PDB file of C-alpha atoms in Angstrom:
ATOM      1  CA  MET A   1      22.519  -8.732 -32.185  1.00  0.00           C
ATOM      2  CA  SER A   2      21.156  -9.466 -28.740  1.00  0.00           C
ATOM      3  CA  PRO A   3      18.210 -11.873 -28.471  1.00  0.00           C
ATOM      4  CA  PRO A   4      14.774 -10.347 -27.931  1.00  0.00           C
ATOM      5  CA  PRO A   5      13.531 -10.259 -24.333  1.00  0.00           C
ATOM      6  CA  VAL A   6      11.430 -13.204 -23.309  1.00  0.00           C
ATOM      7  CA  ALA A   7       7.968 -12.253 -22.149  1.00  0.00           C
ATOM      8  CA  SER A   8       6.836 -13.454 -18.781  1.00  0.00           C
ATOM      9  CA  PRO A   9       4.488 -16.420 -18.959  1.00  0.00           C
ATOM     10  CA  SER A  10       0.800 -15.634 -18.854  1.00  0.00           C
ATOM     11  CA  VAL A  11      -1.039 -16.648 -15.723  1.00  0.00           C
ATOM     12  CA  PRO A  12      -4.388 -18.459 -16.089  1.00  0.00           C
ATOM     13  CA  LEU A  13      -7.431 -17.339 -14.154  1.00  0.00           C
ATOM     14  CA  ARG A  14      -7.383 -20.376 -11.850  1.00  0.00           C
ATOM     15  CA  GLN A  15      -3.812 -19.630 -10.835  1.00  0.00           C
ATOM     16  CA  ARG A  16      -4.685 -15.980 -10.259  1.00  0.00           C
ATOM     17  CA  LEU A  17      -7.542 -16.984  -7.961  1.00  0.00           C
ATOM     18  CA  SER A  18      -5.285 -19.423  -6.142  1.00  0.00           C
ATOM     19  CA  GLY A  19      -2.694 -16.697  -5.659  1.00  0.00           C
ATOM     20  CA  ALA A  20      -5.346 -14.300  -4.363  1.00  0.00           C
ATOM     21  CA  LEU A  21      -6.558 -16.876  -1.834  1.00  0.00           C
ATOM     22  CA  ALA A  22      -2.980 -17.523  -0.742  1.00  0.00           C
ATOM     23  CA  LEU A  23      -2.499 -13.784  -0.288  1.00  0.00           C
ATOM     24  CA  PHE A  24      -5.571 -13.490   1.899  1.00  0.00           C
ATOM     25  CA  GLY A  25      -4.288 -16.453   3.881  1.00  0.00           C
ATOM     26  CA  GLN A  26      -1.120 -14.485   4.689  1.00  0.00           C
ATOM     27  CA  LEU A  27      -3.024 -11.476   6.029  1.00  0.00           C
ATOM     28  CA  PRO A  28      -3.439 -12.740   9.629  1.00  0.00           C
ATOM     29  CA  ARG A  29       0.281 -13.514   9.948  1.00  0.00           C
ATOM     30  CA  THR A  30       1.205 -10.172   8.395  1.00  0.00           C
ATOM     31  CA  PHE A  31      -1.027  -8.233  10.767  1.00  0.00           C
ATOM     32  CA  ARG A  32       0.275 -10.242  13.723  1.00  0.00           C
ATOM     33  CA  LEU A  33       3.840  -9.381  12.695  1.00  0.00           C
ATOM     34  CA  PHE A  34       2.832  -5.743  12.258  1.00  0.00           C
ATOM     35  CA  TRP A  35       1.287  -5.655  15.728  1.00  0.00           C
ATOM     36  CA  GLU A  36       4.322  -7.335  17.333  1.00  0.00           C
ATOM     37  CA  VAL A  37       6.784  -4.879  15.778  1.00  0.00           C
ATOM     38  CA  ALA A  38       4.797  -1.629  16.146  1.00  0.00           C
ATOM     39  CA  PRO A  39       1.556  -1.815  18.176  1.00  0.00           C
ATOM     40  CA  TRP A  40       1.515   1.980  18.474  1.00  0.00           C
ATOM     41  CA  GLY A  41       1.738   2.264  14.688  1.00  0.00           C
ATOM     42  CA  ALA A  42      -1.202  -0.076  14.172  1.00  0.00           C
ATOM     43  CA  ALA A  43      -3.355   1.961  16.568  1.00  0.00           C
ATOM     44  CA  VAL A  44      -2.374   5.337  15.091  1.00  0.00           C
ATOM     45  CA  LEU A  45      -2.761   4.094  11.523  1.00  0.00           C
ATOM     46  CA  GLY A  46      -6.200   2.691  12.302  1.00  0.00           C
ATOM     47  CA  ALA A  47      -7.328   5.996  13.833  1.00  0.00           C
ATOM     48  CA  LEU A  48      -5.970   8.023  10.912  1.00  0.00           C
ATOM     49  CA  THR A  49      -7.652   5.674   8.455  1.00  0.00           C
ATOM     50  CA  LEU A  50     -11.023   6.133  10.164  1.00  0.00           C
ATOM     51  CA  VAL A  51     -10.689   9.922  10.245  1.00  0.00           C
ATOM     52  CA  SER A  52      -9.549  10.045   6.610  1.00  0.00           C
ATOM     53  CA  ALA A  53     -12.503   7.903   5.592  1.00  0.00           C
ATOM     54  CA  LEU A  54     -15.104  10.116   7.275  1.00  0.00           C
ATOM     55  CA  LEU A  55     -13.708  13.557   6.371  1.00  0.00           C
ATOM     56  CA  PRO A  56     -14.781  13.589   2.673  1.00  0.00           C
ATOM     57  CA  ALA A  57     -18.419  12.900   3.547  1.00  0.00           C
ATOM     58  CA  ALA A  58     -18.293  15.484   6.346  1.00  0.00           C
ATOM     59  CA  ILE A  59     -16.931  18.115   3.940  1.00  0.00           C
ATOM     60  CA  ALA A  60     -19.654  17.298   1.411  1.00  0.00           C
ATOM     61  CA  TRP A  61     -22.359  17.528   4.071  1.00  0.00           C
ATOM     62  CA  VAL A  62     -21.095  20.879   5.375  1.00  0.00           C
ATOM     63  CA  GLY A  63     -20.949  22.128   1.776  1.00  0.00           C
ATOM     64  CA  LYS A  64     -24.604  21.225   1.410  1.00  0.00           C
ATOM     65  CA  LEU A  65     -25.408  23.106   4.626  1.00  0.00           C
ATOM     66  CA  ILE A  66     -23.518  26.162   3.345  1.00  0.00           C
ATOM     67  CA  ILE A  67     -25.606  26.227   0.165  1.00  0.00           C
ATOM     68  CA  ASP A  68     -28.829  25.921   2.170  1.00  0.00           C
ATOM     69  CA  ALA A  69     -27.689  28.691   4.536  1.00  0.00           C
ATOM     70  CA  VAL A  70     -26.753  30.995   1.647  1.00  0.00           C
ATOM     71  CA  VAL A  71     -30.174  30.484   0.048  1.00  0.00           C
ATOM     72  CA  LEU A  72     -31.853  31.168   3.382  1.00  0.00           C
ATOM     73  CA  ALA A  73     -29.760  34.289   3.995  1.00  0.00           C
ATOM     74  CA  ALA A  74     -30.555  35.618   0.516  1.00  0.00           C
ATOM     75  CA  ARG A  75     -34.247  35.018   1.112  1.00  0.00           C
ATOM     76  CA  GLU A  76     -34.509  36.454   4.625  1.00  0.00           C
ATOM     77  CA  GLY A  77     -31.596  38.907   4.725  1.00  0.00           C
ATOM     78  CA  SER A  78     -31.322  38.625   8.506  1.00  0.00           C
ATOM     79  CA  GLU A  79     -28.094  39.036  10.460  1.00  0.00           C
ATOM     80  CA  ALA A  80     -28.530  35.642  12.104  1.00  0.00           C
ATOM     81  CA  ALA A  81     -28.707  33.886   8.725  1.00  0.00           C
ATOM     82  CA  ARG A  82     -25.535  35.604   7.500  1.00  0.00           C
ATOM     83  CA  THR A  83     -23.749  34.689  10.727  1.00  0.00           C
ATOM     84  CA  GLN A  84     -24.801  31.078  10.239  1.00  0.00           C
ATOM     85  CA  VAL A  85     -23.209  31.106   6.772  1.00  0.00           C
ATOM     86  CA  LEU A  86     -19.930  32.421   8.185  1.00  0.00           C
ATOM     87  CA  HIS A  87     -19.916  29.760  10.886  1.00  0.00           C
ATOM     88  CA  LEU A  88     -20.435  27.008   8.328  1.00  0.00           C
ATOM     89  CA  VAL A  89     -17.700  28.397   6.068  1.00  0.00           C
ATOM     90  CA  GLY A  90     -15.356  28.401   9.070  1.00  0.00           C
ATOM     91  CA  LEU A  91     -16.280  24.792   9.800  1.00  0.00           C
ATOM     92  CA  GLU A  92     -15.560  23.897   6.179  1.00  0.00           C
ATOM     93  CA  LEU A  93     -12.151  25.550   6.487  1.00  0.00           C
ATOM     94  CA  VAL A  94     -11.390  23.574   9.651  1.00  0.00           C
ATOM     95  CA  LEU A  95     -12.305  20.308   7.910  1.00  0.00           C
ATOM     96  CA  SER A  96     -10.098  21.177   4.919  1.00  0.00           C
ATOM     97  CA  VAL A  97      -7.160  21.901   7.229  1.00  0.00           C
ATOM     98  CA  ALA A  98      -7.868  18.608   9.011  1.00  0.00           C
ATOM     99  CA  VAL A  99      -7.636  16.743   5.703  1.00  0.00           C
ATOM    100  CA  ALA A 100      -4.229  18.247   4.982  1.00  0.00           C
ATOM    101  CA  ALA A 101      -2.995  17.572   8.530  1.00  0.00           C
ATOM    102  CA  VAL A 102      -4.183  13.964   8.524  1.00  0.00           C
ATOM    103  CA  THR A 103      -2.564  13.372   5.126  1.00  0.00           C
ATOM    104  CA  ARG A 104       0.772  14.728   6.355  1.00  0.00           C
ATOM    105  CA  LEU A 105       0.607  12.785   9.613  1.00  0.00           C
ATOM    106  CA  ASN A 106      -0.337   9.629   7.743  1.00  0.00           C
ATOM    107  CA  GLY A 107       2.708   9.926   5.491  1.00  0.00           C
ATOM    108  CA  TYR A 108       4.994  10.558   8.478  1.00  0.00           C
ATOM    109  CA  VAL A 109       3.686   7.507  10.352  1.00  0.00           C
ATOM    110  CA  ARG A 110       4.052   5.343   7.251  1.00  0.00           C
ATOM    111  CA  GLU A 111       7.712   6.286   6.848  1.00  0.00           C
ATOM    112  CA  LEU A 112       8.432   5.478  10.492  1.00  0.00           C
ATOM    113  CA  LEU A 113       6.651   2.149  10.223  1.00  0.00           C
ATOM    114  CA  ARG A 114       8.422   1.298   6.955  1.00  0.00           C
ATOM    115  CA  ALA A 115      11.821   1.814   8.588  1.00  0.00           C
ATOM    116  CA  GLN A 116      10.937  -0.036  11.801  1.00  0.00           C
ATOM    117  CA  LEU A 117       9.229  -2.961  10.095  1.00  0.00           C
ATOM    118  CA  GLY A 118      11.948  -3.236   7.438  1.00  0.00           C
ATOM    119  CA  ASN A 119      14.714  -3.351  10.041  1.00  0.00           C
ATOM    120  CA  ASP A 120      12.931  -6.037  12.030  1.00  0.00           C
ATOM    121  CA  ILE A 121      12.270  -8.252   9.014  1.00  0.00           C
ATOM    122  CA  ASN A 122      15.813  -7.805   7.707  1.00  0.00           C
ATOM    123  CA  GLY A 123      17.079  -8.928  11.101  1.00  0.00           C
ATOM    124  CA  ARG A 124      14.899 -12.027  10.906  1.00  0.00           C
ATOM    125  CA  ILE A 125      16.211 -12.787   7.409  1.00  0.00           C
ATOM    126  CA  LEU A 126      19.802 -12.564   8.652  1.00  0.00           C
ATOM    127  CA  GLU A 127      19.014 -14.838  11.598  1.00  0.00           C
ATOM    128  CA  LYS A 128      17.487 -17.360   9.206  1.00  0.00           C
ATOM    129  CA  ALA A 129      20.525 -17.112   6.898  1.00  0.00           C
ATOM    130  CA  LEU A 130      22.787 -18.039   9.814  1.00  0.00           C
ATOM    131  CA  GLN A 131      20.808 -21.232  10.294  1.00  0.00           C
ATOM    132  CA  LEU A 132      21.200 -22.365   6.671  1.00  0.00           C
ATOM    133  CA  GLU A 133      23.802 -24.908   5.632  1.00  0.00           C
ATOM    134  CA  LEU A 134      26.382 -24.496   2.873  1.00  0.00           C
ATOM    135  CA  ARG A 135      24.321 -26.540   0.417  1.00  0.00           C
ATOM    136  CA  HIS A 136      21.484 -24.021   0.675  1.00  0.00           C
ATOM    137  CA  PHE A 137      23.769 -21.210  -0.513  1.00  0.00           C
ATOM    138  CA  GLU A 138      24.761 -23.290  -3.524  1.00  0.00           C
ATOM    139  CA  ASP A 139      21.125 -23.726  -4.553  1.00  0.00           C
ATOM    140  CA  ALA A 140      19.790 -21.182  -7.084  1.00  0.00           C
ATOM    141  CA  ASP A 141      16.222 -21.422  -5.758  1.00  0.00           C
ATOM    142  CA  THR A 142      17.367 -20.552  -2.257  1.00  0.00           C
ATOM    143  CA  TYR A 143      19.279 -17.553  -3.586  1.00  0.00           C
ATOM    144  CA  ASP A 144      16.248 -16.383  -5.559  1.00  0.00           C
ATOM    145  CA  LYS A 145      14.016 -16.621  -2.508  1.00  0.00           C
ATOM    146  CA  MET A 146      16.548 -14.762  -0.400  1.00  0.00           C
ATOM    147  CA  GLN A 147      16.852 -12.112  -3.119  1.00  0.00           C
ATOM    148  CA  ASN A 148      13.098 -11.592  -3.179  1.00  0.00           C
ATOM    149  CA  ALA A 149      12.891 -11.541   0.620  1.00  0.00           C
ATOM    150  CA  ARG A 150      15.693  -8.993   0.990  1.00  0.00           C
ATOM    151  CA  ARG A 151      14.292  -6.774  -1.752  1.00  0.00           C
ATOM    152  CA  GLU A 152      10.733  -6.804  -0.418  1.00  0.00           C
ATOM    153  CA  ALA A 153      11.519  -6.782   3.309  1.00  0.00           C
ATOM    154  CA  SER A 154      11.461  -3.001   3.674  1.00  0.00           C
ATOM    155  CA  SER A 155       8.283  -2.393   1.698  1.00  0.00           C
ATOM    156  CA  ARG A 156       6.128  -5.424   0.928  1.00  0.00           C
ATOM    157  CA  PRO A 157       4.745  -6.309   4.417  1.00  0.00           C
ATOM    158  CA  LEU A 158       3.862  -2.703   5.179  1.00  0.00           C
ATOM    159  CA  SER A 159       2.437  -2.253   1.675  1.00  0.00           C
ATOM    160  CA  LEU A 160       0.154  -5.234   2.254  1.00  0.00           C
ATOM    161  CA  VAL A 161      -1.053  -3.762   5.546  1.00  0.00           C
ATOM    162  CA  LEU A 162      -1.517  -0.322   3.987  1.00  0.00           C
ATOM    163  CA  GLN A 163      -3.504  -1.782   1.094  1.00  0.00           C
ATOM    164  CA  VAL A 164      -5.880  -3.442   3.551  1.00  0.00           C
ATOM    165  CA  PHE A 165      -6.261  -0.167   5.454  1.00  0.00           C
ATOM    166  CA  ALA A 166      -6.822   1.636   2.152  1.00  0.00           C
ATOM    167  CA  ILE A 167      -9.560  -0.813   1.179  1.00  0.00           C
ATOM    168  CA  ALA A 168     -11.216  -0.328   4.569  1.00  0.00           C
ATOM    169  CA  GLN A 169     -10.945   3.458   4.182  1.00  0.00           C
ATOM    170  CA  ASN A 170     -12.508   3.380   0.713  1.00  0.00           C
ATOM    171  CA  VAL A 171     -15.318   1.131   1.918  1.00  0.00           C
ATOM    172  CA  ILE A 172     -16.100   3.463   4.834  1.00  0.00           C
ATOM    173  CA  THR A 173     -15.953   6.520   2.564  1.00  0.00           C
ATOM    174  CA  LEU A 174     -18.202   4.822   0.021  1.00  0.00           C
ATOM    175  CA  ALA A 175     -20.668   3.852   2.744  1.00  0.00           C
ATOM    176  CA  SER A 176     -20.733   7.377   4.196  1.00  0.00           C
ATOM    177  CA  PHE A 177     -21.406   8.902   0.772  1.00  0.00           C
ATOM    178  CA  ALA A 178     -24.056   6.258   0.170  1.00  0.00           C
ATOM    179  CA  VAL A 179     -25.831   7.309   3.370  1.00  0.00           C
ATOM    180  CA  LEU A 180     -25.851  10.911   2.122  1.00  0.00           C
ATOM    181  CA  LEU A 181     -26.867  10.083  -1.437  1.00  0.00           C
ATOM    182  CA  ILE A 182     -29.603   7.585  -0.638  1.00  0.00           C
ATOM    183  CA  ARG A 183     -31.748  10.482   0.557  1.00  0.00           C
ATOM    184  CA  LEU A 184     -31.363  12.021  -2.884  1.00  0.00           C
ATOM    185  CA  SER A 185     -31.691   8.938  -5.081  1.00  0.00           C
ATOM    186  CA  PRO A 186     -31.085   5.214  -4.483  1.00  0.00           C
ATOM    187  CA  TRP A 187     -29.921   4.919  -8.099  1.00  0.00           C
ATOM    188  CA  SER A 188     -27.043   7.311  -7.412  1.00  0.00           C
ATOM    189  CA  VAL A 189     -25.758   4.903  -4.756  1.00  0.00           C
ATOM    190  CA  LEU A 190     -25.851   2.041  -7.249  1.00  0.00           C
ATOM    191  CA  ILE A 191     -23.972   4.106  -9.836  1.00  0.00           C
ATOM    192  CA  LEU A 192     -21.378   5.061  -7.229  1.00  0.00           C
ATOM    193  CA  VAL A 193     -20.742   1.400  -6.347  1.00  0.00           C
ATOM    194  CA  LEU A 194     -20.582   0.256  -9.965  1.00  0.00           C
ATOM    195  CA  ALA A 195     -18.191   3.074 -10.886  1.00  0.00           C
ATOM    196  CA  SER A 196     -15.684   1.925  -8.257  1.00  0.00           C
ATOM    197  CA  ILE A 197     -15.505  -1.684  -9.483  1.00  0.00           C
ATOM    198  CA  PRO A 198     -13.375  -1.173 -12.678  1.00  0.00           C
ATOM    199  CA  ALA A 199     -10.704   0.790 -10.792  1.00  0.00           C
ATOM    200  CA  PHE A 200     -10.512  -1.900  -8.105  1.00  0.00           C
ATOM    201  CA  VAL A 201     -10.170  -4.722 -10.643  1.00  0.00           C
ATOM    202  CA  ALA A 202      -7.527  -2.865 -12.650  1.00  0.00           C
ATOM    203  CA  GLU A 203      -5.494  -1.973  -9.547  1.00  0.00           C
ATOM    204  CA  ALA A 204      -5.590  -5.534  -8.238  1.00  0.00           C
ATOM    205  CA  ARG A 205      -4.510  -6.957 -11.583  1.00  0.00           C
ATOM    206  CA  MET A 206      -1.643  -4.498 -12.008  1.00  0.00           C
ATOM    207  CA  ALA A 207      -0.390  -5.178  -8.477  1.00  0.00           C
ATOM    208  CA  GLY A 208      -0.413  -8.933  -9.092  1.00  0.00           C
ATOM    209  CA  ASP A 209       1.399  -8.574 -12.420  1.00  0.00           C
ATOM    210  CA  SER A 210       4.016  -6.344 -10.815  1.00  0.00           C
ATOM    211  CA  PHE A 211       4.751  -8.861  -8.071  1.00  0.00           C
ATOM    212  CA  ARG A 212       4.980 -11.757 -10.557  1.00  0.00           C
ATOM    213  CA  LEU A 213       7.322  -9.705 -12.749  1.00  0.00           C
ATOM    214  CA  TYR A 214       9.714  -9.063  -9.876  1.00  0.00           C
ATOM    215  CA  SER A 215       9.625 -12.720  -8.843  1.00  0.00           C
ATOM    216  CA  TRP A 216      10.171 -13.911 -12.421  1.00  0.00           C
ATOM    217  CA  ARG A 217      13.178 -11.613 -12.896  1.00  0.00           C
ATOM    218  CA  ALA A 218      14.855 -12.590  -9.599  1.00  0.00           C
ATOM    219  CA  PRO A 219      17.655 -14.650 -11.273  1.00  0.00           C
ATOM    220  CA  GLU A 220      18.505 -11.758 -13.606  1.00  0.00           C
ATOM    221  CA  GLY A 221      18.451  -9.345 -10.676  1.00  0.00           C
ATOM    222  CA  ARG A 222      20.817 -11.538  -8.677  1.00  0.00           C
ATOM    223  CA  LYS A 223      23.167 -11.797 -11.682  1.00  0.00           C
ATOM    224  CA  LEU A 224      23.082  -8.013 -12.133  1.00  0.00           C
ATOM    225  CA  ASN A 225      23.961  -7.438  -8.483  1.00  0.00           C
ATOM    226  CA  TYR A 226      26.851  -9.901  -8.747  1.00  0.00           C
ATOM    227  CA  LEU A 227      28.264  -8.223 -11.875  1.00  0.00           C
ATOM    228  CA  GLU A 228      27.949  -4.783 -10.301  1.00  0.00           C
ATOM    229  CA  TRP A 229      29.840  -6.047  -7.268  1.00  0.00           C
ATOM    230  CA  ILE A 230      32.613  -7.570  -9.386  1.00  0.00           C
ATOM    231  CA  LEU A 231      33.036  -4.589 -11.727  1.00  0.00           C
ATOM    232  CA  THR A 232      32.906  -1.767  -9.187  1.00  0.00           C
ATOM    233  CA  ARG A 233      34.935  -3.063  -6.197  1.00  0.00           C
ATOM    234  CA  ASP A 234      38.646  -2.416  -5.834  1.00  0.00           C
ATOM    235  CA  SER A 235      39.208  -5.918  -4.472  1.00  0.00           C
ATOM    236  CA  HIS A 236      38.264  -7.426  -7.861  1.00  0.00           C
ATOM    237  CA  VAL A 237      39.542  -4.805 -10.318  1.00  0.00           C
ATOM    238  CA  LYS A 238      42.959  -6.472 -10.792  1.00  0.00           C
ATOM    239  CA  GLU A 239      41.463  -9.801 -11.805  1.00  0.00           C
ATOM    240  CA  VAL A 240      38.943  -8.051 -14.083  1.00  0.00           C
ATOM    241  CA  LYS A 241      41.663  -6.069 -15.847  1.00  0.00           C
ATOM    242  CA  LEU A 242      43.739  -9.222 -16.378  1.00  0.00           C
TER     243      LEU A 242
END
């Protein structure tokens, strides 16, 4: 019978806060690396983030204008009022198409940046590996760090940048809706802000646990990769069969 899996050690609150502060400390270097590798991507991603943040509030505002125009057209019955409704519906359609286009373009730019940034960081890892001495390759900690770096090189730096852009987008969207709702009721703005806090806390905690899980399982992952290499390569099959 195989032994039960060992659970990852729990992380106290102080260590979580320390890790969060260390993460924020890495943001300037990450953004500097992002700008050095793909300045065009940073500019395009920033513009798309701003547009994506403002479109939901614009759609909601035009929807409000459509309702007001429909009520006015039903009351007056004039041709000008009905034309105004059609114009607003057309504007709403244009904004909806813009949301779909921006979403598609955002995904396309992210894939390009993921490939470009991953290739650059992988190249830097290989250059660093060439500078290491033989004793470093015989050290398990060095191998674990290299395993984590190679695994996360193609996704983690860009994911960190995208998360920051996503936070900025959500803040701008929340602020734009707050500007619209404060005319209706200040309490609705407060409810909107409070409703977004649980999702933010849960997402941040799950992301931190996921990263710690991958880091904690790095030795097992390196062992798995080694066994897969030994058992599936023709250069080792003779020794394995013997």
